[in-house]
Short mmCIF file of C-alpha atoms and ligand atoms in Angstrom, two decimals:
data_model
loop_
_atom_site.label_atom_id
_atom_site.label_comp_id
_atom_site.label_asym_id
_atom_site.label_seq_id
_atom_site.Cartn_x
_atom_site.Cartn_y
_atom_site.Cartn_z
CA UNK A 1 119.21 129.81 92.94
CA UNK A 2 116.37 131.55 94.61
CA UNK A 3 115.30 130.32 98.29
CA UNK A 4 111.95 128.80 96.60
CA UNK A 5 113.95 126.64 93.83
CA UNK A 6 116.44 125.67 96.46
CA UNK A 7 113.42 124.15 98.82
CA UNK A 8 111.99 122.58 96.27
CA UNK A 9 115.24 121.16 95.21
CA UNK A 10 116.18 119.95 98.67
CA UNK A 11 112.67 118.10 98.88
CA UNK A 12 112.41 116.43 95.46
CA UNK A 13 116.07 115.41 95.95
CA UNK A 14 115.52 113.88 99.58
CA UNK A 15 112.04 112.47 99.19
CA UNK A 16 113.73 109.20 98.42
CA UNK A 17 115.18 109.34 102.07
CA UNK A 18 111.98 110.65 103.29
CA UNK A 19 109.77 107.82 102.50
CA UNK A 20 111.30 104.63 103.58
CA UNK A 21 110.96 105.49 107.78
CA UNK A 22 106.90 106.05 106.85
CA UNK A 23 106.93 102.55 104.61
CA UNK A 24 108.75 101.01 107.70
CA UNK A 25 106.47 102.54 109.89
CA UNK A 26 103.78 100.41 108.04
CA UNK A 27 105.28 97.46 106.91
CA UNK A 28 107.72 96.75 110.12
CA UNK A 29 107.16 93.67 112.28
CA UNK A 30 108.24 90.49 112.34
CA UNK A 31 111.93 89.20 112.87
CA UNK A 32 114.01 91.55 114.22
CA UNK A 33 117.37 92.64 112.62
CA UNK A 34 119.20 91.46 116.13
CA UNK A 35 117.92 88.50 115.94
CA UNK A 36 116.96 89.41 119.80
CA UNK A 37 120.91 89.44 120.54
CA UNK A 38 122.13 91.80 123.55
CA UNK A 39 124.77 93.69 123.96
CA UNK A 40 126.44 94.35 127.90
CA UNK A 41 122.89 93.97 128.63
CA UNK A 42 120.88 95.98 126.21
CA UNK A 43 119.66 94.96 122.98
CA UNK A 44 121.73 95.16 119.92
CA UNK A 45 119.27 97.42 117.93
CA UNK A 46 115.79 96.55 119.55
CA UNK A 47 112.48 95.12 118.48
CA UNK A 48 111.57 98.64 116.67
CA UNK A 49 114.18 97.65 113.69
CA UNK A 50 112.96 94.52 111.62
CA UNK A 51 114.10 92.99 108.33
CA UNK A 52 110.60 93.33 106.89
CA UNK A 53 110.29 96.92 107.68
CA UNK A 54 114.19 97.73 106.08
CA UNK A 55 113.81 96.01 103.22
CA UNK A 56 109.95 97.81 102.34
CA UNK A 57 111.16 100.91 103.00
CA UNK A 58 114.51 100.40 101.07
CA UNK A 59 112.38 98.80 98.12
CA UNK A 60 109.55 101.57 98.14
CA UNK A 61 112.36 104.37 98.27
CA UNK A 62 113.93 103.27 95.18
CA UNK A 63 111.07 102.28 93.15
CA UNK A 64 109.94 106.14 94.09
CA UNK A 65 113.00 107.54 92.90
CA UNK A 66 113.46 105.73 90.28
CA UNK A 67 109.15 106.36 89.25
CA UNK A 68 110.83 110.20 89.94
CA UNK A 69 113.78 109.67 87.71
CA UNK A 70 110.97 109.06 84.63
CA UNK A 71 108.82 112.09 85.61
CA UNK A 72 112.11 114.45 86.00
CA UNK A 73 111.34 115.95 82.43
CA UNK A 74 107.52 116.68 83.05
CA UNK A 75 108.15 118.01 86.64
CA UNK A 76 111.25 120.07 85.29
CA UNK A 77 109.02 121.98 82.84
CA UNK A 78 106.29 122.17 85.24
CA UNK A 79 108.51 123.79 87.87
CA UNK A 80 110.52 125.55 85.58
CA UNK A 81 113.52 124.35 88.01
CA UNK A 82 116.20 121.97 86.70
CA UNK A 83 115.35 119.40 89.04
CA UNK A 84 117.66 116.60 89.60
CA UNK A 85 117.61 112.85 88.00
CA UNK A 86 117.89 109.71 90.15
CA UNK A 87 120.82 107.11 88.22
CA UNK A 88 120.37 103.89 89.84
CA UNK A 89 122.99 104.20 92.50
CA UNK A 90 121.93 107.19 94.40
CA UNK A 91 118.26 106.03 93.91
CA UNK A 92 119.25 103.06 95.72
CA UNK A 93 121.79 104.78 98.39
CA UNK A 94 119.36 107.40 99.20
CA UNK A 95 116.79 104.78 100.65
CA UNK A 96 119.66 102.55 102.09
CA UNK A 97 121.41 105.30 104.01
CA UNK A 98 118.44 106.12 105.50
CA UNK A 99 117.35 103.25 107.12
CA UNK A 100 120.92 102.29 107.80
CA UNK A 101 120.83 105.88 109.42
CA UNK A 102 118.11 104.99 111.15
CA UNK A 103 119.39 101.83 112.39
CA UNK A 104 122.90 103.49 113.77
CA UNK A 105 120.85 105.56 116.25
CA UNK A 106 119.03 102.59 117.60
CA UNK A 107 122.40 101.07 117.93
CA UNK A 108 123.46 104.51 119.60
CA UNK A 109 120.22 104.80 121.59
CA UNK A 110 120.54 100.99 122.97
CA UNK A 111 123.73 101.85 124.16
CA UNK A 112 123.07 104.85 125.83
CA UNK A 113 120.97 102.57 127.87
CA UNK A 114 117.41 103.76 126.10
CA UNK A 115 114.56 101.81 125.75
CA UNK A 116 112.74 101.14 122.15
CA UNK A 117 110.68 103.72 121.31
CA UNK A 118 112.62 106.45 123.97
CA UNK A 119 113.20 110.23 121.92
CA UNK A 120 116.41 111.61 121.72
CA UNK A 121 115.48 115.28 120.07
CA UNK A 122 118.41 116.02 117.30
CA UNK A 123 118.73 111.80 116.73
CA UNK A 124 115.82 111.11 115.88
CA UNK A 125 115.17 113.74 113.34
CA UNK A 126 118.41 114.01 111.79
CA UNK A 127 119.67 110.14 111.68
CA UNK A 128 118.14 109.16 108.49
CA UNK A 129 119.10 112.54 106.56
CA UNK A 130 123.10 112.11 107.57
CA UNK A 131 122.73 108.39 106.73
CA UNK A 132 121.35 109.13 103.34
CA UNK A 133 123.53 111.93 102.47
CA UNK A 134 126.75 110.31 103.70
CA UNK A 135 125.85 107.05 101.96
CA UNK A 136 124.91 108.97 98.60
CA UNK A 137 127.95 111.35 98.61
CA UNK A 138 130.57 108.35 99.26
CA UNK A 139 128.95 105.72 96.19
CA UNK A 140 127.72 108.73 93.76
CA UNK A 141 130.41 111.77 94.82
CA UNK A 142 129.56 113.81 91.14
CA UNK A 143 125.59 113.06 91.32
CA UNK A 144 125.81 114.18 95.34
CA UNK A 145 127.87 117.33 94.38
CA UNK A 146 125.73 118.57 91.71
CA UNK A 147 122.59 118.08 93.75
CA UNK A 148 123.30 118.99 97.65
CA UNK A 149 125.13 122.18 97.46
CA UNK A 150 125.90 124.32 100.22
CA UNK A 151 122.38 126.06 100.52
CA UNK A 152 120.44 122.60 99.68
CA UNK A 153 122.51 120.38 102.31
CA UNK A 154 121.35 123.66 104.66
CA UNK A 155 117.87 123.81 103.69
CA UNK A 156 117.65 119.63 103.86
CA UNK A 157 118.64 120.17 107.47
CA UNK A 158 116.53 123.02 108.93
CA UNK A 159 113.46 121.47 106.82
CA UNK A 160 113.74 117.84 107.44
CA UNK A 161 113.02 118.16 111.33
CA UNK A 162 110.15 119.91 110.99
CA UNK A 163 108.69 117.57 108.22
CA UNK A 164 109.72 114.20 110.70
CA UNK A 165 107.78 115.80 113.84
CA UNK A 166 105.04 116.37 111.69
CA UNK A 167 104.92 113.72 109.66
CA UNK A 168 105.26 111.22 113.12
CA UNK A 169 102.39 112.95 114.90
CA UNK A 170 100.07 112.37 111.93
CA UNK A 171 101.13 108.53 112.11
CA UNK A 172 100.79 108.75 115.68
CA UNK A 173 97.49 110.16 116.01
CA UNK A 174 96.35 107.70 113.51
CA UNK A 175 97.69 105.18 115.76
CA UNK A 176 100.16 103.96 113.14
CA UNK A 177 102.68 104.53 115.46
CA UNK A 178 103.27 104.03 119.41
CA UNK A 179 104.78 107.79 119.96
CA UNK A 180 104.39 111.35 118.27
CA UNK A 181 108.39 110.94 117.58
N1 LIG B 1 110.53 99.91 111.76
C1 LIG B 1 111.00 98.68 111.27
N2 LIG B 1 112.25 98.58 110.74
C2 LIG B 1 113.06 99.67 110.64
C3 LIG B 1 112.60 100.93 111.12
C4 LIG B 1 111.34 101.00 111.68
O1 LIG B 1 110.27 97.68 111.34
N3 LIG B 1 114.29 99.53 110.07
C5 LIG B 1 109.16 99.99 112.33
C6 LIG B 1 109.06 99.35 113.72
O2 LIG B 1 107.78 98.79 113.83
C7 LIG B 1 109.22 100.56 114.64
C8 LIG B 1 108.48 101.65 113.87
O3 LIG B 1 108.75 101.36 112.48
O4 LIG B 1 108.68 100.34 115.91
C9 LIG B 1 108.91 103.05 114.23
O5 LIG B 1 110.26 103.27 113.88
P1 LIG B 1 111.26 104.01 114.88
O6 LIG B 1 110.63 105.18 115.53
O7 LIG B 1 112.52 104.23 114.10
O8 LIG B 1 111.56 102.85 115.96
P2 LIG B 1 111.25 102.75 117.51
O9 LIG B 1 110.25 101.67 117.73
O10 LIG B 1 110.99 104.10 118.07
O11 LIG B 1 112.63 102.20 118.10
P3 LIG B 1 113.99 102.98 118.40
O12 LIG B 1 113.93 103.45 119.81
O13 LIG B 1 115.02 101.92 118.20
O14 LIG B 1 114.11 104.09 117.39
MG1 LIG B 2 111.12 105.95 117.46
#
């Protein structure tokens, strides 16, 4: 594959794992997952990870990919790449492992003593993409291994930090969210 169908590959393929931080971004608030429980201390997870933002960005990352999974013939023919299709059970675990990706740093970040909303550079870029890759490969291992090869599994991670800091400081300076990170 050239380096231009492999990018576009890695992005159609992840944009399911993209989305669902943004949608929680917008939709969060409410109850959080913790229930407000504490750990030696610090909070479980923290106020930053509710149900209501989870489940929106879980149930807007699967309705994408699986709205992506009917346009996979038109978008194959106008890319002239064989993008992949989304079956229902990565188009659910991409979405899933990200937030639960997401939610395992909080967990790590609580009990490294950090405060909601505190950057860890590496974490917080990377969290959601190893959630949503690990999750996919275990429940769809011949889906996962046709799509993320070698050079797309590379690509997803050198690209994917540089689309999160952008894509934060755009919801940051329009004061959808508290910091650029
Ligand atoms: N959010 C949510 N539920 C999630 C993830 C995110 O409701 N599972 C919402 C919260 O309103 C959160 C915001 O999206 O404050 C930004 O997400 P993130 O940066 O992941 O959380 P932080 O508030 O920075 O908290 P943490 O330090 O735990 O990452
Ligand atoms: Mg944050």
């Amino acid at each position: 594959m050239d380096p231009l169908a492999i990018l576009v590959t890695a992005l159609w393929a992840m944009l399911p794992a993209y989305v669902p931080n943004n949608v929680a971004v917008l939709a969060g608030g409410g109850m959080p997952i913790d229930g407000g429980r504490t750990f030696r201390g610090q909070r479980l997870l923290g106020d930053g990870k509710t149900w209501r933002g989870t489940a929106a960005g879980i149930g807007v990352g699967t309705a994408l990919a699986i709205g992506m999974d009917t346009a996979v013939t038109g978008a194959t023919t106008v890319t002239g790449l064989a993008l992949p299709p989304f079956p229902l059970v990565p188009a659910l675990a991409l979405p899933t492992g990200a937030m639960v990706g997401d939610i395992g740093a909080s967990f790590l970040k609580r009990r490294l003593g950090r405060t909601r909303g505190s950057a860890v550079p590496g974490l917080d870029q990377l969290d959601f993409v190893v959630g949503a890759l690990v999750l996919s490969a275990i429940v769809a291992p011949a889906w996962f291994g046709r799509v993320f090869t070698g050079p797309v599994i590379l690509v997803v991670l050198v690209v994917t930090p540089v689309l999160h800091v952008l894509t934060n400081g755009i919801a940051y300076l329009l004061d959808l969210k508290a910091e650029p990170w």
